[in-house]
Short mmCIF file of C-alpha atoms and ligand atoms in Angstrom, two decimals:
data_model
loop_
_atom_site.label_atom_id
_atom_site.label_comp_id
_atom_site.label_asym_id
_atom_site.label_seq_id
_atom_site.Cartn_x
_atom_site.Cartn_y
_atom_site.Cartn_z
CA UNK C 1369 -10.68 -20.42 -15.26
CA UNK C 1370 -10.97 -18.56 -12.00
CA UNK C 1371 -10.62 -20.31 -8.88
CA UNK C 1372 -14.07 -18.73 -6.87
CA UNK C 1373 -13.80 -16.68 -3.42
CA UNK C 1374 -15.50 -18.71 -1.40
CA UNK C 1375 -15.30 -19.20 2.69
CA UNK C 1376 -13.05 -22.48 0.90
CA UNK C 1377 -10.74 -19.60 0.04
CA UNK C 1378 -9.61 -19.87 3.74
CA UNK C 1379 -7.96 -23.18 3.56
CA UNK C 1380 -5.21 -21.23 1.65
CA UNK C 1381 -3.89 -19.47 4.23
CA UNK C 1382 -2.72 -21.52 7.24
CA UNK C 1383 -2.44 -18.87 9.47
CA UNK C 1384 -6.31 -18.13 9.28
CA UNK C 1385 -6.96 -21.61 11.16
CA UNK C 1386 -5.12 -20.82 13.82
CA UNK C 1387 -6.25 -20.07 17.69
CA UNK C 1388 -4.73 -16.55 19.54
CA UNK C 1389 -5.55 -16.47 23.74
CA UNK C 1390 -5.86 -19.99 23.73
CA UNK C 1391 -9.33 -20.91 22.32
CA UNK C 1392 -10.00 -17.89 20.08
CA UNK C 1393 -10.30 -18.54 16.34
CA UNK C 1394 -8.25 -15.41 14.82
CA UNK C 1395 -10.46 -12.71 13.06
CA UNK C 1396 -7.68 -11.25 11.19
CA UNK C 1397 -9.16 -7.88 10.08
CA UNK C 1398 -5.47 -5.76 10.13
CA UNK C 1399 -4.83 -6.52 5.96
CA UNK C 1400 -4.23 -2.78 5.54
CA UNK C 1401 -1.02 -3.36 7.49
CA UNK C 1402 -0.25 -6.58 5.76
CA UNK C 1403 -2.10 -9.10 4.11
CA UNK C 1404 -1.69 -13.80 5.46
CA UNK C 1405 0.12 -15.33 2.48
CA UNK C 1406 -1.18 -18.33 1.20
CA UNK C 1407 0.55 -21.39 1.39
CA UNK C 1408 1.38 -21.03 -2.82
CA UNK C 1409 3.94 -17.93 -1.65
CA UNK C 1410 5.33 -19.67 1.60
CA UNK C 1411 6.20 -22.82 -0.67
CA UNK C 1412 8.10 -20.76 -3.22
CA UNK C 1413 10.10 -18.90 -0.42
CA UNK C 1414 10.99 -22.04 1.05
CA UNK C 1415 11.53 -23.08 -2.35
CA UNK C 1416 13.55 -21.13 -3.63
CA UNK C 1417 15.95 -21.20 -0.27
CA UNK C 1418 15.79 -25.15 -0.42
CA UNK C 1419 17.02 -25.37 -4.09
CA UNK C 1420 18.06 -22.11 -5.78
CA UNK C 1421 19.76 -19.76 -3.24
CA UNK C 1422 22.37 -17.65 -4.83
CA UNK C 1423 23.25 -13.97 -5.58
CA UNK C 1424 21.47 -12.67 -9.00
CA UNK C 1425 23.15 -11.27 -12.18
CA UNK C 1426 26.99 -11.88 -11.44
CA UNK C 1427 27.10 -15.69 -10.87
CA UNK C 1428 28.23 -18.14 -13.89
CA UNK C 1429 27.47 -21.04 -12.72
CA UNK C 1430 23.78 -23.09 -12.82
CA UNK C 1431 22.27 -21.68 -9.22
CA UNK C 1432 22.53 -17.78 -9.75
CA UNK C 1433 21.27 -18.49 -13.47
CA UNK C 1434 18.36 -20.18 -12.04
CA UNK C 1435 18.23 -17.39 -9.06
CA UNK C 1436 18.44 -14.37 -11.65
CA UNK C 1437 15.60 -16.11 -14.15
CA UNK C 1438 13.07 -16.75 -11.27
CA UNK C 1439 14.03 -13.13 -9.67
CA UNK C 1440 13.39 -11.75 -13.33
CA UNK C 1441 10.37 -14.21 -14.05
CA UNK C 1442 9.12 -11.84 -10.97
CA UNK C 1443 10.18 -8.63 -12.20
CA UNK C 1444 7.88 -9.16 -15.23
CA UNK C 1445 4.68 -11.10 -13.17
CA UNK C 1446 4.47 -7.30 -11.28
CA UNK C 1447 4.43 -5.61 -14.29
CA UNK C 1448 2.28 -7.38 -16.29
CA UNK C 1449 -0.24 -7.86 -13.26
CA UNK C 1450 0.02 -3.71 -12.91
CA UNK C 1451 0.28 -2.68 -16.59
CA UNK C 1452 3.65 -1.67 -16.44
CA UNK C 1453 4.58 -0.59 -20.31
CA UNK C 1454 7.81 -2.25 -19.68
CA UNK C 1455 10.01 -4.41 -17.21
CA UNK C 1456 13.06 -1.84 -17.12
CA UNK C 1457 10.37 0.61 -15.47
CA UNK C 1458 9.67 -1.67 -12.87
CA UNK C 1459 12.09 -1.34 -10.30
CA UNK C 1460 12.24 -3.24 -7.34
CA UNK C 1461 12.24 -1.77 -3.80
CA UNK C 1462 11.64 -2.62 0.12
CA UNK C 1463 8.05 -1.21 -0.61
CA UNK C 1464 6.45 1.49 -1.14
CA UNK C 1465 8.01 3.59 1.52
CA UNK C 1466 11.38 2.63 -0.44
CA UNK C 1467 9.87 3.30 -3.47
CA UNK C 1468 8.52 7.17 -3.25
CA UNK C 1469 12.16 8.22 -0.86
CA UNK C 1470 13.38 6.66 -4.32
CA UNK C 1471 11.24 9.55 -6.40
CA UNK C 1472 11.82 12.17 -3.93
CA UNK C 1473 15.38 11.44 -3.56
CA UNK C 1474 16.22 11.20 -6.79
CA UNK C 1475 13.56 12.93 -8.82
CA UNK C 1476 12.59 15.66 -6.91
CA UNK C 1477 16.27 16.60 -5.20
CA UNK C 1478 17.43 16.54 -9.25
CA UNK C 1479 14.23 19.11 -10.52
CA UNK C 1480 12.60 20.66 -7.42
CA UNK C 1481 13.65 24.36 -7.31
CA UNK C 1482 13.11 27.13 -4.26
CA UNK C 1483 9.60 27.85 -4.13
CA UNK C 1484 8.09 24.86 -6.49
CA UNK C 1485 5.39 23.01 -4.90
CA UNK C 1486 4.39 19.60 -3.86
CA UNK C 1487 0.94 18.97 -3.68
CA UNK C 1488 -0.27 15.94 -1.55
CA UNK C 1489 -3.57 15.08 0.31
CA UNK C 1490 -4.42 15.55 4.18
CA UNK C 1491 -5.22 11.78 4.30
CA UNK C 1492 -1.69 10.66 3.20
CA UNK C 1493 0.23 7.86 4.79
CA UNK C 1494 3.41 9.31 6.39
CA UNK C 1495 5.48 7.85 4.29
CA UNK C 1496 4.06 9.72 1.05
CA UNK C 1497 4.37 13.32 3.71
CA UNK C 1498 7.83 12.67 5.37
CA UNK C 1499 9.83 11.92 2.04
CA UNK C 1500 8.73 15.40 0.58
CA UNK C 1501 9.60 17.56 3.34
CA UNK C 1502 13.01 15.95 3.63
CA UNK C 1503 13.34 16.91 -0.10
CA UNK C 1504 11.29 20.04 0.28
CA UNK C 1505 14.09 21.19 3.22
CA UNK C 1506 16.87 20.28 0.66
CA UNK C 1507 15.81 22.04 -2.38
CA UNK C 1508 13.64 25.17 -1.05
CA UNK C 1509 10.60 23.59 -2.49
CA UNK C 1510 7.16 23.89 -0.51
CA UNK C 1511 4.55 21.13 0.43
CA UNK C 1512 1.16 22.04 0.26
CA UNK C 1513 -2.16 19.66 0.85
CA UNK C 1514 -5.53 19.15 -0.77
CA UNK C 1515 -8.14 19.25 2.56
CA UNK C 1516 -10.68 16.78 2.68
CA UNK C 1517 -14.73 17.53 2.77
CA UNK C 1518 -16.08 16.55 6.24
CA UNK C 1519 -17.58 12.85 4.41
CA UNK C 1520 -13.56 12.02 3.74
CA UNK C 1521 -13.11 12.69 0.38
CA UNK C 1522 -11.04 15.11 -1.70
CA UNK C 1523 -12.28 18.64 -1.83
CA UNK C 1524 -11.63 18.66 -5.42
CA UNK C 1525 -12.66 22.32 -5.75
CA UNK C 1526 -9.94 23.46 -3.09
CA UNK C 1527 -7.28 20.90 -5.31
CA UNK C 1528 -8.08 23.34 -8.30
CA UNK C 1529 -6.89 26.63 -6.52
CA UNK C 1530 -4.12 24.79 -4.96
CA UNK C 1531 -2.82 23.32 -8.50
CA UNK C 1532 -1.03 26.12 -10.48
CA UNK C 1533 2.59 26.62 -12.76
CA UNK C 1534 4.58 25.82 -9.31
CA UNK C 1535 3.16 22.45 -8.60
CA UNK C 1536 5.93 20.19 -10.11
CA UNK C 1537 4.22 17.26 -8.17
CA UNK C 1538 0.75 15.51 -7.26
CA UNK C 1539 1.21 12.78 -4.94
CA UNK C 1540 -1.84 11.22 -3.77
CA UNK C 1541 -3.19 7.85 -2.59
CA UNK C 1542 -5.66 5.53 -4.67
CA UNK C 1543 -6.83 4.25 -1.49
CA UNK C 1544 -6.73 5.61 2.02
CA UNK C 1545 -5.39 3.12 4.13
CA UNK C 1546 -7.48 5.55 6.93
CA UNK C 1547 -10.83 6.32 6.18
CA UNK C 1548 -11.16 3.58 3.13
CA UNK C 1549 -11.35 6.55 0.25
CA UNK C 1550 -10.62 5.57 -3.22
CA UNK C 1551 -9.85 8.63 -4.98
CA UNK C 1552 -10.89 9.24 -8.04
CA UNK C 1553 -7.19 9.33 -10.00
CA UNK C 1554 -8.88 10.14 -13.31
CA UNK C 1555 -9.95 13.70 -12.14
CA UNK C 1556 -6.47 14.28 -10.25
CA UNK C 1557 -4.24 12.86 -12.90
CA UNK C 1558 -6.88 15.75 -15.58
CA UNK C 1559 -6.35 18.61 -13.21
CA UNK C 1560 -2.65 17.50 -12.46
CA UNK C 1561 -1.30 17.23 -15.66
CA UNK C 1562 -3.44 20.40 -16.95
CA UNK C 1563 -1.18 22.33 -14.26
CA UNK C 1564 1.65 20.84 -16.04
CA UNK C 1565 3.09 18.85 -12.62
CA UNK C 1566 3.82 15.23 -12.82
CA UNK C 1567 1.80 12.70 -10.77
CA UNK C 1568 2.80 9.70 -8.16
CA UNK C 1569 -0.12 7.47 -7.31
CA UNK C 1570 -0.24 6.05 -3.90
CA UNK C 1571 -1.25 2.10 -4.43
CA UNK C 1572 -0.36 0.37 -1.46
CA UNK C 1573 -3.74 0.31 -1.01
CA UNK C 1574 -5.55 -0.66 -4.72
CA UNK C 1575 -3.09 -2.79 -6.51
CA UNK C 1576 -4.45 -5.51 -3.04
CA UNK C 1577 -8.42 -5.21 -4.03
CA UNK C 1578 -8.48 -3.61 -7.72
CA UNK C 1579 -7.13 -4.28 -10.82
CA UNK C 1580 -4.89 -1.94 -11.85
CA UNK C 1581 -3.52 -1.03 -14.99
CA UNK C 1582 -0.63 2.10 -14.84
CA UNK C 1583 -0.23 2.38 -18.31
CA UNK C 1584 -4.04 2.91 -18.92
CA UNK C 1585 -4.11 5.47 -15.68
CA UNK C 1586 -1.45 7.68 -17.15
CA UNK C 1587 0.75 8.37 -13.97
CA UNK C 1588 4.00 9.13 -13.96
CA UNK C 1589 5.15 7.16 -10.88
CA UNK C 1590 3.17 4.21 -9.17
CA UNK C 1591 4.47 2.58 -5.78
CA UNK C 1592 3.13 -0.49 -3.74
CA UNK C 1593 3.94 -2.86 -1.14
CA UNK C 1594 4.69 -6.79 -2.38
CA UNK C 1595 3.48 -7.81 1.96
CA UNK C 1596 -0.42 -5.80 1.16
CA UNK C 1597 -0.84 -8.15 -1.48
CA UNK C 1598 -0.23 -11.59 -0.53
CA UNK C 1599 3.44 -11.78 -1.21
CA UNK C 1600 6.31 -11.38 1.49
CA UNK C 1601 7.59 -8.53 3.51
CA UNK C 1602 10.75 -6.09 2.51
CA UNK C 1603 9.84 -6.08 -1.42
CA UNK C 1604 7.83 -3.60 -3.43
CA UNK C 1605 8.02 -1.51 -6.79
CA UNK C 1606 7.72 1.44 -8.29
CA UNK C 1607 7.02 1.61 -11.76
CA UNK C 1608 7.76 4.64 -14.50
CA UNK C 1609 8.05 5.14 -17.88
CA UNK C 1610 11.79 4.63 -18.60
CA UNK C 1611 12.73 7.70 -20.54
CA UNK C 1612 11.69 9.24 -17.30
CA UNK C 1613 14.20 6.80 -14.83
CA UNK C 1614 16.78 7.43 -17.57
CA UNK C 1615 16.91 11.12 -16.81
CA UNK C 1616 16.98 10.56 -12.93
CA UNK C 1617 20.35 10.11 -11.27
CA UNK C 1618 20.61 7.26 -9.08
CA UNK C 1619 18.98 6.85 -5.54
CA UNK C 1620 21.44 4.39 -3.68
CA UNK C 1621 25.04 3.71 -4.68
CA UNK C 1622 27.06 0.34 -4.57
CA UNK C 1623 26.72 -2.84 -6.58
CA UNK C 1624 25.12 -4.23 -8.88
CA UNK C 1625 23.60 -0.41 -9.81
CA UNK C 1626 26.72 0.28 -11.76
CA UNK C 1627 28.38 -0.05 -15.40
CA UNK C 1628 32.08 1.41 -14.52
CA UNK C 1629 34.02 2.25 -11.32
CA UNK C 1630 37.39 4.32 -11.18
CA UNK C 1631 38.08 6.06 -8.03
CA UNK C 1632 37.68 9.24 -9.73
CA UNK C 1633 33.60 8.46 -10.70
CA UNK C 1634 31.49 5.78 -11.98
CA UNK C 1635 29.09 5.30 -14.76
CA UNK C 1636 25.69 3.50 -14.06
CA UNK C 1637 24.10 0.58 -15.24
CA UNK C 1638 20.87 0.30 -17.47
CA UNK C 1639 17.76 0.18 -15.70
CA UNK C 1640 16.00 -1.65 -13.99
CA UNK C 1641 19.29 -1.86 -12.39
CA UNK C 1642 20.59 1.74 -11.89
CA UNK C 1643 18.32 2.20 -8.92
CA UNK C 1644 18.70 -1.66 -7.35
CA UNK C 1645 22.19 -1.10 -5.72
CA UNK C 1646 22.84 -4.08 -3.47
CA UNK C 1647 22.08 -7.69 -3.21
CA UNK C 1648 18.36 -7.97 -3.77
CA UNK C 1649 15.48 -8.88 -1.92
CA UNK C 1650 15.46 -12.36 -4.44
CA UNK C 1651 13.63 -14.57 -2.34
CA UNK C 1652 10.85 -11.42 -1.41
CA UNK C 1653 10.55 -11.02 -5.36
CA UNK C 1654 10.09 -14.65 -6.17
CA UNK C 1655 7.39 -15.01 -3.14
CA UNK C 1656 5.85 -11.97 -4.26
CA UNK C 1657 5.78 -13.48 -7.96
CA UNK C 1658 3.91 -16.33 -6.64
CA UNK C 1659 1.15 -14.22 -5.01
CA UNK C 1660 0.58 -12.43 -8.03
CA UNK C 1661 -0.03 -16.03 -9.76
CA UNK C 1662 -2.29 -16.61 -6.74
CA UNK C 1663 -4.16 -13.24 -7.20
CA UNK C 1664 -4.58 -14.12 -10.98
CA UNK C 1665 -6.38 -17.35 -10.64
CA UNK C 1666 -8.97 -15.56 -8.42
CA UNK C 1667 -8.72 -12.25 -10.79
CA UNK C 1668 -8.73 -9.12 -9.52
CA UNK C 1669 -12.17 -8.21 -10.62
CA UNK C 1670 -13.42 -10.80 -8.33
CA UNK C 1671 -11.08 -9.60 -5.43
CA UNK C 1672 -12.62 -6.02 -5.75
CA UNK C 1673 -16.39 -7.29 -5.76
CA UNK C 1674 -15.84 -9.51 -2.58
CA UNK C 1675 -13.68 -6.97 -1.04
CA UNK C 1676 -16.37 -4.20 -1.59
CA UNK C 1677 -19.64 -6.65 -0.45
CA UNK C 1678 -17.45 -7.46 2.79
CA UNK C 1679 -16.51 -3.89 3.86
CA UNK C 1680 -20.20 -2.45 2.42
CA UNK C 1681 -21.39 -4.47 4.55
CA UNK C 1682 -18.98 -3.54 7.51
CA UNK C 1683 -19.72 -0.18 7.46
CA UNK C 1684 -23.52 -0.21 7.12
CA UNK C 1685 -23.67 -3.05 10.23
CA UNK C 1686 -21.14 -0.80 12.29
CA UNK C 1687 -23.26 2.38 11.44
CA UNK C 1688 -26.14 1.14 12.95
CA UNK C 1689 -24.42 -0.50 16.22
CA UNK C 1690 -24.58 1.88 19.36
CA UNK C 1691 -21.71 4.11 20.17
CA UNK C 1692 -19.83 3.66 17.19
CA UNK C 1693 -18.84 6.42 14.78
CA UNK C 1694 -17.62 6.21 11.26
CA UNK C 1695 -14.95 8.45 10.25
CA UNK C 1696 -16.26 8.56 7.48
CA UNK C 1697 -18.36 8.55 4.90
CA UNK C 1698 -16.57 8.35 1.49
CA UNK C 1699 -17.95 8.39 -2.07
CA UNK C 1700 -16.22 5.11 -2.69
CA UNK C 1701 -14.66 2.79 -0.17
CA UNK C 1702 -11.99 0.63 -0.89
CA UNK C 1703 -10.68 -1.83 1.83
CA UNK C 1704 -11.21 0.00 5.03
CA UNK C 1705 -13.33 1.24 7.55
CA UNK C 1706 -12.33 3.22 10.69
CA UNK C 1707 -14.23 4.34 13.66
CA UNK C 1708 -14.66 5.47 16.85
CA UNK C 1709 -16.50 3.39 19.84
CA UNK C 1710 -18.31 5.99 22.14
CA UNK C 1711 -15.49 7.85 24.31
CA UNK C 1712 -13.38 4.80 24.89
CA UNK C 1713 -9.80 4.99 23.48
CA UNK C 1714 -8.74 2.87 20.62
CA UNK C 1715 -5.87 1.44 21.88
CA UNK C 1716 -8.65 0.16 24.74
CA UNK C 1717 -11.14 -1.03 21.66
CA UNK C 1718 -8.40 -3.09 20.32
CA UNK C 1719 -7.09 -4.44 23.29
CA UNK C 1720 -10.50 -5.95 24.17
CA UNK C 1721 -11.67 -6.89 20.67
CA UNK C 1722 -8.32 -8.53 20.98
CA UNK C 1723 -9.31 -11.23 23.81
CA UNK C 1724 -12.02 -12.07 21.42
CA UNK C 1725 -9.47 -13.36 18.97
CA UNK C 1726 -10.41 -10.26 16.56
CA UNK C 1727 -7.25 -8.24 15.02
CA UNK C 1728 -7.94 -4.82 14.60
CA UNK C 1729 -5.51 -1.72 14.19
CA UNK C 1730 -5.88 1.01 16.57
CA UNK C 1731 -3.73 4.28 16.62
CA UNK C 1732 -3.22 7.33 14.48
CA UNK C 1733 -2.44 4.51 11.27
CA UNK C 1734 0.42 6.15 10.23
CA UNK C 1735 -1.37 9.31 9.47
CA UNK C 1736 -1.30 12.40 12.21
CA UNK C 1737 -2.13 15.48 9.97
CA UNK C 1738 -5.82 13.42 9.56
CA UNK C 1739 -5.98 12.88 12.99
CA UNK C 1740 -5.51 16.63 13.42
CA UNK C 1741 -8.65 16.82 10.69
CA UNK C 1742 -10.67 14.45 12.60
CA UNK C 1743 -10.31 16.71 15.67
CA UNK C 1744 -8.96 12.79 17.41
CA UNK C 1745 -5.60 11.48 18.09
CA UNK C 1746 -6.82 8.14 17.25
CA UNK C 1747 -9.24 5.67 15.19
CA UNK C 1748 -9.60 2.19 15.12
CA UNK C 1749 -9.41 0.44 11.79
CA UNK C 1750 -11.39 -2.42 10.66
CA UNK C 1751 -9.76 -3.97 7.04
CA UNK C 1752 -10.75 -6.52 4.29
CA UNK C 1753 -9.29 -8.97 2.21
CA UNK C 1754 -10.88 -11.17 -0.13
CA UNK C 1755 -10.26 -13.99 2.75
CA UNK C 1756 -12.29 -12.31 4.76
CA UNK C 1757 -15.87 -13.08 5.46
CA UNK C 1758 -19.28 -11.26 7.14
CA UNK C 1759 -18.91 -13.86 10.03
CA UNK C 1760 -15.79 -11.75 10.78
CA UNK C 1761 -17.49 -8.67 10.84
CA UNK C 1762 -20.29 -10.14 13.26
CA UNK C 1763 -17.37 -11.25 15.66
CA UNK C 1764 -16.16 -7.84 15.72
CA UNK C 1765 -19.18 -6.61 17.02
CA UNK C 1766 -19.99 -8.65 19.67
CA UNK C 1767 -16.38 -8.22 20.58
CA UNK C 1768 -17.04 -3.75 20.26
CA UNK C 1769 -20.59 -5.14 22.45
CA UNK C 1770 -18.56 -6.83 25.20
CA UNK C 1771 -15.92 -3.51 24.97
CA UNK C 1772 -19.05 -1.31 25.23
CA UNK C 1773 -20.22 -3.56 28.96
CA UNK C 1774 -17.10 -3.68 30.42
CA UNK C 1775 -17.07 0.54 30.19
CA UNK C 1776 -20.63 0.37 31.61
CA UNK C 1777 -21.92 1.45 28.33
N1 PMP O 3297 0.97 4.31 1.77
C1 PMP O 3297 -0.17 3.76 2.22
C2 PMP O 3297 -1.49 4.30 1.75
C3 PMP O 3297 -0.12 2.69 3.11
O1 PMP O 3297 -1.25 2.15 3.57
C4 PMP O 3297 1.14 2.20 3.54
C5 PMP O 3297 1.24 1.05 4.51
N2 PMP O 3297 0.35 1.10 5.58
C6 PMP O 3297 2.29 2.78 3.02
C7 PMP O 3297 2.16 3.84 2.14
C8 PMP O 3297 3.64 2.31 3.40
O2 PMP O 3297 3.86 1.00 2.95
P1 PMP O 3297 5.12 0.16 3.41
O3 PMP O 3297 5.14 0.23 4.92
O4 PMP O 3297 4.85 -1.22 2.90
O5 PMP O 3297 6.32 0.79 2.81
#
């Protein structure tokens, strides 16, 4: 039985009750950065520090059993709550950041050749840009980007005459943590795989407000963020098929990621654990397990339906308030919406919403080549979680009002 989103939903997360600038109830509207926890995944943190601490998979006695079954009870809650077709193709990372250096590391500095292409979007987060020039400068391949049509979405038409035999590579986001775009991945995973090139989806910003099912998409390589999602910071996944992490050498070298060592070379362990060199985020994994059993009583269907009401209803109230701009005006919005109060700087907007008590993001988010499209050098970003309600959204604009006076607006 699903638990219901109501305003009740609040009493979850204690940080949500708390005061900033002394008397000012917090509008937390910043969950495209990170998402509150709820107090279900700070227990099992604490939890697991107060009676299970240990190292996983090399202990013999009762604690790093216990540690290794809760960190693996995790491994398969992400997969299952993502579609993963199986728990050795779900390997654990710091995030999603982590998790496509991982791909571009290790897949693309093991395939790319000179002059094969990469083909991203212009509303990427820098961290699906950076990783594939740094490969791109190692291996003589080339990064190219889809340009976006002046409402924010895809210009799908452009994506067709950019796609061709040298595109070894789509990487796109689901959801732009920007302008609020959800792409459609059904048409770029078509016209990706029809060029022949393999396909990373981008889902630090759906697996928070969508159900999401990789198998049933069809990508090759899906990454997100266990902190977006209710769950703690410093753990995330990516998730392939595992005949595909079989053939890719390993990203990180060191313990735990290895079957035999001799000083002359080394053999590597079976995956997952090939590409999880190290001591492991445990503790991340088994807080992040516990959001997903959060997330699951509400069900995700339910998540996405509040999540779209709530920002709907953002962006139609903030298109009608004076001096503020949308970015834009996508086909389909997903958690975000980002805009532009008259001439005033964003870092300004923020800073004064701020004294209200409302959290907003202001800055180039993480992606400069779209500030370059949007002719700005900054936005400001409003963003939803199911937590979230339309009383937040009216104390954001009285707070933009107040901005607006104080600038003699
Ligand atoms: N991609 C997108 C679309 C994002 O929104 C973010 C986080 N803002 C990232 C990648 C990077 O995620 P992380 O910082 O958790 O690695």
């Amino acid at each position: 039985m699903n638990k219901s989103i109501s305003s009740a939903i609040r009493d979850d997360f204690p940080v949500l009750s708390r005061k900033v600038h002394g008397d000012r109830p917090l509008v937390y509207l910043d969950n495209a950065a990170t998402s509150q926890k709820p107090e279900a995944v700070i227990a099992a943190v604490a939890g697991y520090y107060r009676r299970t601490n240990s190292n996983v998979h090399r202990g013999m006695h009762a604690l790093a059993e216990e540690a290794t079954g809760e960190y693996e009870a995790a491994r398969r809650a992400v997969g299952d709550f993502l579609g993963a077709p199986d728990p050795a193709g779900v390997i654990f990372t710091r995030g999603t950041t982590e998790s496509i250096n991982l791909v571009a590391q290790s897949w693309g500095g093991s395939v790319l050749r000179p002059g094969d292409e990469i083909l991203i979007s212009v509303m990427e987060h820098h961290s699906n840009i950076v990783p594939w020039q740094l490969v791109a400068q190692r291996t003589g391949a080339v990064v190219k980007a889809v340009p976006l049509t002046p409402e924010g979405d895809l210009d799908l038409e452009v994506m067709d005459r950019l796609l061709s035999e040298r595109t070894k590579l789509v990487s796109i986001t689901q959801v732009s943590n920007a302008l609020g775009t959800v792409n459609p991945v059904d048409t770029i995973l078509a016209k990706a795989k029809a060029a022949g090139a393999k396909v990373l989806i981008d889902g630090a910003q759906s697996a928070p407000h969508m159900p999401v099912d990789v198998k049933a998409m069809g990508c090759d390589f899906f990454v997100c963020s266990g902190h977006k999602m209710c769950g703690p910071t410093g753990i995330g996944a990516l998730i392939a098929p595992a005949e595909l992490l079989e053939a890719m050498p390993p990203f990180l070298g060191g313990g735990e990621m290895i079957d035999q060592v001799t000083i002359e070379g080394s053999t590597w362990a079976d995956l997952p654990y090939k590409f999880e060199a190290g001591t492991p985020n445990i503790a991340g994994a088994v807080g992040w397990g516990a959001a997903i059993a959060y997330l699951n009583t509400l069900g995700m269907e339910a998540v996405e339906r509040r999540v779209h009401e709530l920002v709907e209803d953002a962006a139609d109230r903030l298109s009608q308030e004076p001096g503020v701009t949308l970015t834009a005006h996508p086909q389909v919005r997903g958690g975000a919406v980002s805009f532009w109060l008259d001439d005033i700087h964003p870092h300004d907007v923020a800073q004064l919403v701020d004294q209200s008590g409302v959290a907003i993001r202001a800055g180039h988010v993480c992606c400069q080549p779209l500030m370059k499209h949007l002719g700005r050098p900054a936005i400001n970003r409003a963003s939803y979680s199911f937590y979230n309600t339309k009383a937040d959204t009216t104390s954001l604009l009285e707070a933009l009002r107040t901005t607006r006076k104080l600038f003699g607006y």
